Amino acid sequence: MLGAVIAVMAFSGLAQAQVFPDVAIDNDNYLAIEYVNQYGSMTGYADGTFRPNKALNRAELVKVVFAASSIEDGFGGDSDGENQVTEPNAEQCFADVPEDAWFAEAVCIAKAENIIGGYDDGTFKPDQKVSVVEAAKIIALAKGIEVSEGGDFWYSPYVRALGNEGVLPESFEYANQEVSRGELAEMMWRLSGAESAADPSLLSRANVAEIEGSTCSPSPEDMPENIDMDRVRETWLGWNNDTRAGLGLAGYEYEPQLGRTAAIWSERAENLGYISHTRPGSSAYYDYSLIGRWFADLGVEFERSGGRSDYVENIAWEYYSCNDGECTDELIAGIRKSYDFFVGEKGRAYSPHYDSIVSPNYKYLGLGIAVDETANGGKFYLTVHYGTEITSDPDPICP
């Protein structure tokens, strides 16, 4: 029996017009987002967007669960409200939860009710992203969902409990997959009972058996919300393939595993404040064998091509400017400078970047970009990985 957390209301009363400009009517979570927005458990940002694909953090999750629950019903209490909610006590909360933080009340009550726990150092880590299994545990405890013991993993009872109630959407495939704002809205909508006003056949469910024990490799890429990285990647791939087509070469295919390794290297560059090919433990600027071992440590190994190399890495950095709003075009204009620099090596005695673009050895590429933001744009670090067929079996990339 689900805890009484949100009054069941007829969904027909919701406005049917698109409310958020970044949530189209054909979005998988559209109905859920409209619902939670109308009833106040989740709202949009100051710029009018909802950002459904943005990864959820721990503070947001607890705050939303708290907002979707009434004090009378009990935050983590019984559905009849018999359990009393413990008043928050800032002194007994977490070292990194300021008393005046927007999420402080929800987090401190959740801790007092033993719904959440902190880390060994006494922190809550409010900005840390939330995985499917972490969200399942917090939601199950907060909502008073009946949980049965058993399973191979600590999270098995919680995932199974939410799965049995039809709360987990089909977009969840891996235990460590990050939860997006749109997916949390979907879960809160399904928990509310409001889905009864929709066609039940449209409510696809996650395969709980497949989620348990399955993991994916998260990308470290953390781009600004106003940049569409899918379009950036497609644009970069298009430039490469236009150049190759002009020479009668087959086009590259985009490889998400190489996108992940490229993003890892670019993120490292952002943290250091500079980018180079030099791997930790070496002073050589470009040590081919050491880079190969670096790829292998990330689970990526390449088919031997019989040519000069089986993989290569191109890097660059540049600035881009964007004063306001959507900045994808501005970033694309910035990385075009890097691409033009690479291609500009054509015909020169030293042309490693251009050679990578037109090499017949490689079949795949991946692009990773990290942005050190400023008020009007930022400095970006760009890594491109080219390679032959991947012969290893790395974990799939998280959605």
Short mmCIF file of N, CA and C in Angstrom, two decimals, residues 224-334:
data_model
loop_
_atom_site.label_atom_id
_atom_site.label_comp_id
_atom_site.label_asym_id
_atom_site.label_seq_id
_atom_site.Cartn_x
_atom_site.Cartn_y
_atom_site.Cartn_z
N PRO A 224 27.25 23.14 -19.75
CA PRO A 224 26.22 24.10 -19.36
C PRO A 224 24.87 23.72 -19.96
N GLU A 225 23.81 24.07 -19.25
CA GLU A 225 22.46 23.70 -19.68
C GLU A 225 22.08 24.32 -21.02
N ASN A 226 22.73 25.43 -21.38
CA ASN A 226 22.35 26.13 -22.61
C ASN A 226 23.14 25.66 -23.83
N ILE A 227 23.75 24.49 -23.73
CA ILE A 227 24.50 23.92 -24.85
C ILE A 227 23.95 22.54 -25.17
N ASP A 228 23.61 22.31 -26.42
CA ASP A 228 23.11 21.03 -26.90
C ASP A 228 24.29 20.23 -27.42
N MET A 229 24.83 19.35 -26.57
CA MET A 229 26.03 18.61 -26.96
C MET A 229 25.77 17.61 -28.07
N ASP A 230 24.56 17.11 -28.18
CA ASP A 230 24.25 16.20 -29.29
C ASP A 230 24.47 16.91 -30.62
N ARG A 231 24.04 18.15 -30.70
CA ARG A 231 24.22 18.91 -31.95
C ARG A 231 25.68 19.24 -32.17
N VAL A 232 26.41 19.51 -31.10
CA VAL A 232 27.84 19.79 -31.22
C VAL A 232 28.56 18.56 -31.78
N ARG A 233 28.24 17.39 -31.26
CA ARG A 233 28.88 16.16 -31.73
C ARG A 233 28.54 15.89 -33.19
N GLU A 234 27.26 16.03 -33.53
CA GLU A 234 26.84 15.81 -34.92
C GLU A 234 27.54 16.76 -35.87
N THR A 235 27.73 17.99 -35.43
CA THR A 235 28.41 18.99 -36.28
C THR A 235 29.87 18.61 -36.49
N TRP A 236 30.54 18.23 -35.42
CA TRP A 236 31.96 17.85 -35.53
C TRP A 236 32.12 16.64 -36.44
N LEU A 237 31.27 15.64 -36.26
CA LEU A 237 31.32 14.45 -37.11
C LEU A 237 31.08 14.83 -38.57
N GLY A 238 30.14 15.74 -38.80
CA GLY A 238 29.86 16.18 -40.16
C GLY A 238 31.04 16.85 -40.83
N TRP A 239 31.75 17.70 -40.09
CA TRP A 239 32.94 18.35 -40.66
C TRP A 239 33.98 17.31 -41.06
N ASN A 240 34.24 16.37 -40.18
CA ASN A 240 35.21 15.31 -40.49
C ASN A 240 34.81 14.54 -41.74
N ASN A 241 33.54 14.17 -41.82
CA ASN A 241 33.10 13.34 -42.93
C ASN A 241 33.00 14.11 -44.24
N ASP A 242 32.75 15.40 -44.17
CA ASP A 242 32.79 16.22 -45.39
C ASP A 242 34.20 16.25 -45.95
N THR A 243 35.18 16.40 -45.06
CA THR A 243 36.57 16.41 -45.50
C THR A 243 36.96 15.06 -46.10
N ARG A 244 36.55 13.99 -45.47
CA ARG A 244 36.89 12.66 -45.96
C ARG A 244 36.19 12.36 -47.29
N ALA A 245 34.93 12.79 -47.40
CA ALA A 245 34.19 12.55 -48.64
C ALA A 245 34.87 13.23 -49.82
N GLY A 246 35.46 14.40 -49.58
CA GLY A 246 36.16 15.11 -50.64
C GLY A 246 37.39 14.37 -51.14
N LEU A 247 37.87 13.42 -50.33
CA LEU A 247 39.03 12.62 -50.71
C LEU A 247 38.64 11.20 -51.09
N GLY A 248 37.33 10.93 -51.16
CA GLY A 248 36.86 9.61 -51.53
C GLY A 248 36.98 8.58 -50.41
N LEU A 249 37.09 9.05 -49.16
CA LEU A 249 37.21 8.14 -48.02
C LEU A 249 35.86 7.90 -47.38
N ALA A 250 35.68 6.73 -46.79
CA ALA A 250 34.45 6.43 -46.05
C ALA A 250 34.36 7.33 -44.83
N GLY A 251 33.15 7.65 -44.42
CA GLY A 251 32.95 8.54 -43.28
C GLY A 251 33.21 7.84 -41.96
N TYR A 252 33.51 8.64 -40.95
CA TYR A 252 33.66 8.10 -39.60
C TYR A 252 32.28 7.79 -39.01
N GLU A 253 32.25 6.84 -38.09
CA GLU A 253 31.07 6.58 -37.27
C GLU A 253 31.35 7.12 -35.87
N TYR A 254 30.32 7.67 -35.24
CA TYR A 254 30.52 8.18 -33.89
C TYR A 254 30.48 7.01 -32.91
N GLU A 255 31.48 6.93 -32.03
CA GLU A 255 31.59 5.86 -31.04
C GLU A 255 31.45 6.44 -29.64
N PRO A 256 30.33 6.15 -28.93
CA PRO A 256 30.13 6.71 -27.59
C PRO A 256 31.24 6.37 -26.61
N GLN A 257 31.87 5.18 -26.75
CA GLN A 257 32.97 4.85 -25.85
C GLN A 257 34.14 5.81 -26.02
N LEU A 258 34.41 6.21 -27.26
CA LEU A 258 35.47 7.19 -27.50
C LEU A 258 35.02 8.58 -27.07
N GLY A 259 33.73 8.84 -27.14
CA GLY A 259 33.21 10.09 -26.60
C GLY A 259 33.43 10.16 -25.10
N ARG A 260 33.27 9.02 -24.43
CA ARG A 260 33.49 8.97 -22.98
C ARG A 260 34.96 9.19 -22.64
N THR A 261 35.87 8.49 -23.33
CA THR A 261 37.29 8.66 -23.03
C THR A 261 37.75 10.08 -23.35
N ALA A 262 37.21 10.65 -24.43
CA ALA A 262 37.57 12.03 -24.78
C ALA A 262 37.06 13.01 -23.72
N ALA A 263 35.86 12.77 -23.22
CA ALA A 263 35.30 13.64 -22.18
C ALA A 263 36.11 13.55 -20.90
N ILE A 264 36.56 12.35 -20.56
CA ILE A 264 37.38 12.17 -19.36
C ILE A 264 38.66 12.99 -19.45
N TRP A 265 39.30 12.96 -20.63
CA TRP A 265 40.54 13.72 -20.79
C TRP A 265 40.30 15.22 -20.79
N SER A 266 39.21 15.65 -21.39
CA SER A 266 38.89 17.08 -21.39
C SER A 266 38.54 17.59 -20.00
N GLU A 267 37.82 16.78 -19.23
CA GLU A 267 37.48 17.17 -17.86
C GLU A 267 38.75 17.28 -17.01
N ARG A 268 39.68 16.39 -17.24
CA ARG A 268 40.94 16.47 -16.51
C ARG A 268 41.66 17.77 -16.85
N ALA A 269 41.63 18.13 -18.13
CA ALA A 269 42.27 19.38 -18.56
C ALA A 269 41.63 20.59 -17.89
N GLU A 270 40.30 20.58 -17.80
CA GLU A 270 39.62 21.70 -17.14
C GLU A 270 40.06 21.82 -15.69
N ASN A 271 40.16 20.69 -15.02
CA ASN A 271 40.57 20.71 -13.61
C ASN A 271 42.00 21.22 -13.45
N LEU A 272 42.87 20.90 -14.43
CA LEU A 272 44.26 21.33 -14.36
C LEU A 272 44.45 22.77 -14.84
N GLY A 273 43.56 23.22 -15.73
CA GLY A 273 43.70 24.55 -16.31
C GLY A 273 44.51 24.58 -17.58
N TYR A 274 44.88 23.40 -18.09
CA TYR A 274 45.60 23.31 -19.36
C TYR A 274 45.39 21.91 -19.93
N ILE A 275 45.66 21.75 -21.23
CA ILE A 275 45.48 20.44 -21.85
C ILE A 275 46.76 20.03 -22.57
N SER A 276 47.12 18.77 -22.43
CA SER A 276 48.26 18.21 -23.14
C SER A 276 48.00 16.72 -23.33
N HIS A 277 48.89 16.06 -24.04
CA HIS A 277 48.76 14.61 -24.24
C HIS A 277 49.45 13.81 -23.13
N THR A 278 50.23 14.47 -22.31
CA THR A 278 51.06 13.79 -21.33
C THR A 278 50.22 13.04 -20.30
N ARG A 279 50.47 11.75 -20.18
CA ARG A 279 49.75 10.93 -19.21
C ARG A 279 50.45 10.95 -17.86
N PRO A 280 49.66 10.77 -16.78
CA PRO A 280 50.27 10.74 -15.44
C PRO A 280 51.37 9.69 -15.35
N GLY A 281 52.46 10.07 -14.73
CA GLY A 281 53.58 9.14 -14.58
C GLY A 281 54.61 9.21 -15.68
N SER A 282 54.40 10.11 -16.65
CA SER A 282 55.34 10.24 -17.76
C SER A 282 55.60 11.71 -18.03
N SER A 283 56.79 12.00 -18.54
CA SER A 283 57.12 13.36 -18.94
C SER A 283 57.04 13.54 -20.45
N ALA A 284 56.85 12.43 -21.15
CA ALA A 284 56.78 12.50 -22.61
C ALA A 284 55.49 13.19 -23.04
N TYR A 285 55.60 14.07 -24.02
CA TYR A 285 54.41 14.81 -24.45
C TYR A 285 53.40 13.89 -25.11
N TYR A 286 53.85 12.97 -25.96
CA TYR A 286 52.94 12.03 -26.60
C TYR A 286 53.58 10.65 -26.61
N ASP A 287 53.22 9.86 -25.57
CA ASP A 287 53.73 8.50 -25.44
C ASP A 287 52.64 7.56 -25.94
N TYR A 288 52.80 7.04 -27.16
CA TYR A 288 51.75 6.25 -27.80
C TYR A 288 51.37 5.02 -26.97
N SER A 289 52.36 4.30 -26.47
CA SER A 289 52.11 3.08 -25.69
C SER A 289 51.40 3.41 -24.37
N LEU A 290 51.82 4.49 -23.73
CA LEU A 290 51.21 4.86 -22.46
C LEU A 290 49.76 5.30 -22.66
N ILE A 291 49.49 5.99 -23.75
CA ILE A 291 48.10 6.38 -24.06
C ILE A 291 47.27 5.13 -24.29
N GLY A 292 47.87 4.12 -24.96
CA GLY A 292 47.16 2.86 -25.17
C GLY A 292 46.81 2.18 -23.87
N ARG A 293 47.74 2.21 -22.90
CA ARG A 293 47.46 1.62 -21.59
C ARG A 293 46.40 2.42 -20.86
N TRP A 294 46.39 3.73 -21.07
CA TRP A 294 45.36 4.59 -20.47
C TRP A 294 43.98 4.20 -21.01
N PHE A 295 43.87 3.99 -22.33
CA PHE A 295 42.62 3.52 -22.91
C PHE A 295 42.22 2.17 -22.29
N ALA A 296 43.19 1.26 -22.18
CA ALA A 296 42.90 -0.08 -21.67
C ALA A 296 42.40 -0.03 -20.22
N ASP A 297 42.96 0.88 -19.44
CA ASP A 297 42.51 1.03 -18.05
C ASP A 297 41.05 1.46 -17.98
N LEU A 298 40.57 2.12 -19.04
CA LEU A 298 39.17 2.53 -19.12
C LEU A 298 38.32 1.49 -19.82
N GLY A 299 38.91 0.32 -20.09
CA GLY A 299 38.16 -0.77 -20.70
C GLY A 299 38.09 -0.74 -22.21
N VAL A 300 38.89 0.10 -22.84
CA VAL A 300 38.82 0.27 -24.30
C VAL A 300 40.12 -0.22 -24.93
N GLU A 301 40.02 -1.28 -25.74
CA GLU A 301 41.16 -1.81 -26.49
C GLU A 301 40.77 -1.89 -27.97
N PHE A 302 41.75 -1.72 -28.84
CA PHE A 302 41.49 -1.55 -30.26
C PHE A 302 42.00 -2.72 -31.10
N GLU A 303 41.32 -2.94 -32.21
CA GLU A 303 41.74 -3.93 -33.19
C GLU A 303 43.01 -3.44 -33.89
N ARG A 304 43.95 -4.35 -34.10
CA ARG A 304 45.17 -3.98 -34.82
C ARG A 304 44.84 -3.74 -36.28
N SER A 305 45.24 -2.59 -36.76
CA SER A 305 44.86 -2.20 -38.12
C SER A 305 45.87 -2.65 -39.17
N GLY A 306 47.09 -2.96 -38.76
CA GLY A 306 48.14 -3.26 -39.72
C GLY A 306 48.78 -2.00 -40.25
N GLY A 307 48.24 -0.88 -39.85
CA GLY A 307 48.82 0.39 -40.26
C GLY A 307 49.76 0.94 -39.21
N ARG A 308 49.95 2.25 -39.24
CA ARG A 308 50.93 2.85 -38.35
C ARG A 308 50.43 2.92 -36.91
N SER A 309 49.13 3.08 -36.72
CA SER A 309 48.57 3.20 -35.38
C SER A 309 47.12 2.73 -35.38
N ASP A 310 46.64 2.41 -34.19
CA ASP A 310 45.27 1.93 -34.04
C ASP A 310 44.37 2.95 -33.36
N TYR A 311 44.96 4.01 -32.85
CA TYR A 311 44.20 5.06 -32.17
C TYR A 311 45.05 6.32 -32.20
N VAL A 312 44.41 7.45 -32.00
CA VAL A 312 45.14 8.71 -31.94
C VAL A 312 44.30 9.71 -31.17
N GLU A 313 44.97 10.71 -30.64
CA GLU A 313 44.29 11.73 -29.83
C GLU A 313 44.63 13.12 -30.34
N ASN A 314 43.63 13.91 -30.65
CA ASN A 314 43.80 15.33 -30.99
C ASN A 314 43.24 16.17 -29.85
N ILE A 315 43.92 17.27 -29.53
CA ILE A 315 43.47 18.14 -28.45
C ILE A 315 43.55 19.60 -28.88
N ALA A 316 42.76 20.43 -28.23
CA ALA A 316 42.80 21.87 -28.51
C ALA A 316 42.11 22.60 -27.36
N TRP A 317 42.33 23.89 -27.30
CA TRP A 317 41.56 24.73 -26.38
C TRP A 317 41.30 26.06 -27.07
N GLU A 318 40.25 26.70 -26.66
CA GLU A 318 39.87 27.98 -27.28
C GLU A 318 38.83 28.64 -26.39
N TYR A 319 38.51 29.88 -26.67
CA TYR A 319 37.45 30.61 -25.95
C TYR A 319 36.23 30.74 -26.85
N TYR A 320 35.08 30.82 -26.23
CA TYR A 320 33.86 31.17 -26.96
C TYR A 320 33.09 32.19 -26.13
N SER A 321 32.30 33.01 -26.80
CA SER A 321 31.52 34.05 -26.13
C SER A 321 30.05 33.81 -26.33
N CYS A 322 29.30 33.99 -25.27
CA CYS A 322 27.84 33.88 -25.34
C CYS A 322 27.26 34.75 -24.25
N ASN A 323 26.52 35.76 -24.64
CA ASN A 323 26.02 36.72 -23.67
C ASN A 323 24.78 36.25 -22.92
N ASP A 324 23.91 35.50 -23.61
CA ASP A 324 22.65 35.14 -22.97
C ASP A 324 21.98 34.02 -23.73
N GLY A 325 21.13 33.26 -23.05
CA GLY A 325 20.28 32.29 -23.71
C GLY A 325 21.05 31.08 -24.23
N GLU A 326 20.58 30.53 -25.34
CA GLU A 326 21.13 29.31 -25.92
C GLU A 326 22.50 29.59 -26.55
N CYS A 327 23.49 28.77 -26.19
CA CYS A 327 24.86 29.06 -26.58
C CYS A 327 25.48 27.99 -27.48
N THR A 328 24.68 27.09 -28.02
CA THR A 328 25.22 26.01 -28.84
C THR A 328 25.93 26.55 -30.07
N ASP A 329 25.32 27.49 -30.77
CA ASP A 329 25.93 28.04 -31.99
C ASP A 329 27.25 28.72 -31.68
N GLU A 330 27.32 29.40 -30.53
CA GLU A 330 28.55 30.08 -30.16
C GLU A 330 29.67 29.08 -29.87
N LEU A 331 29.34 27.98 -29.20
CA LEU A 331 30.37 26.97 -28.95
C LEU A 331 30.80 26.31 -30.25
N ILE A 332 29.85 26.05 -31.14
CA ILE A 332 30.20 25.45 -32.43
C ILE A 332 31.14 26.37 -33.21
N ALA A 333 30.88 27.68 -33.14
CA ALA A 333 31.78 28.63 -33.80
C ALA A 333 33.17 28.56 -33.19
N GLY A 334 33.25 28.34 -31.88
CA GLY A 334 34.55 28.23 -31.22
C GLY A 334 35.30 26.97 -31.63
#
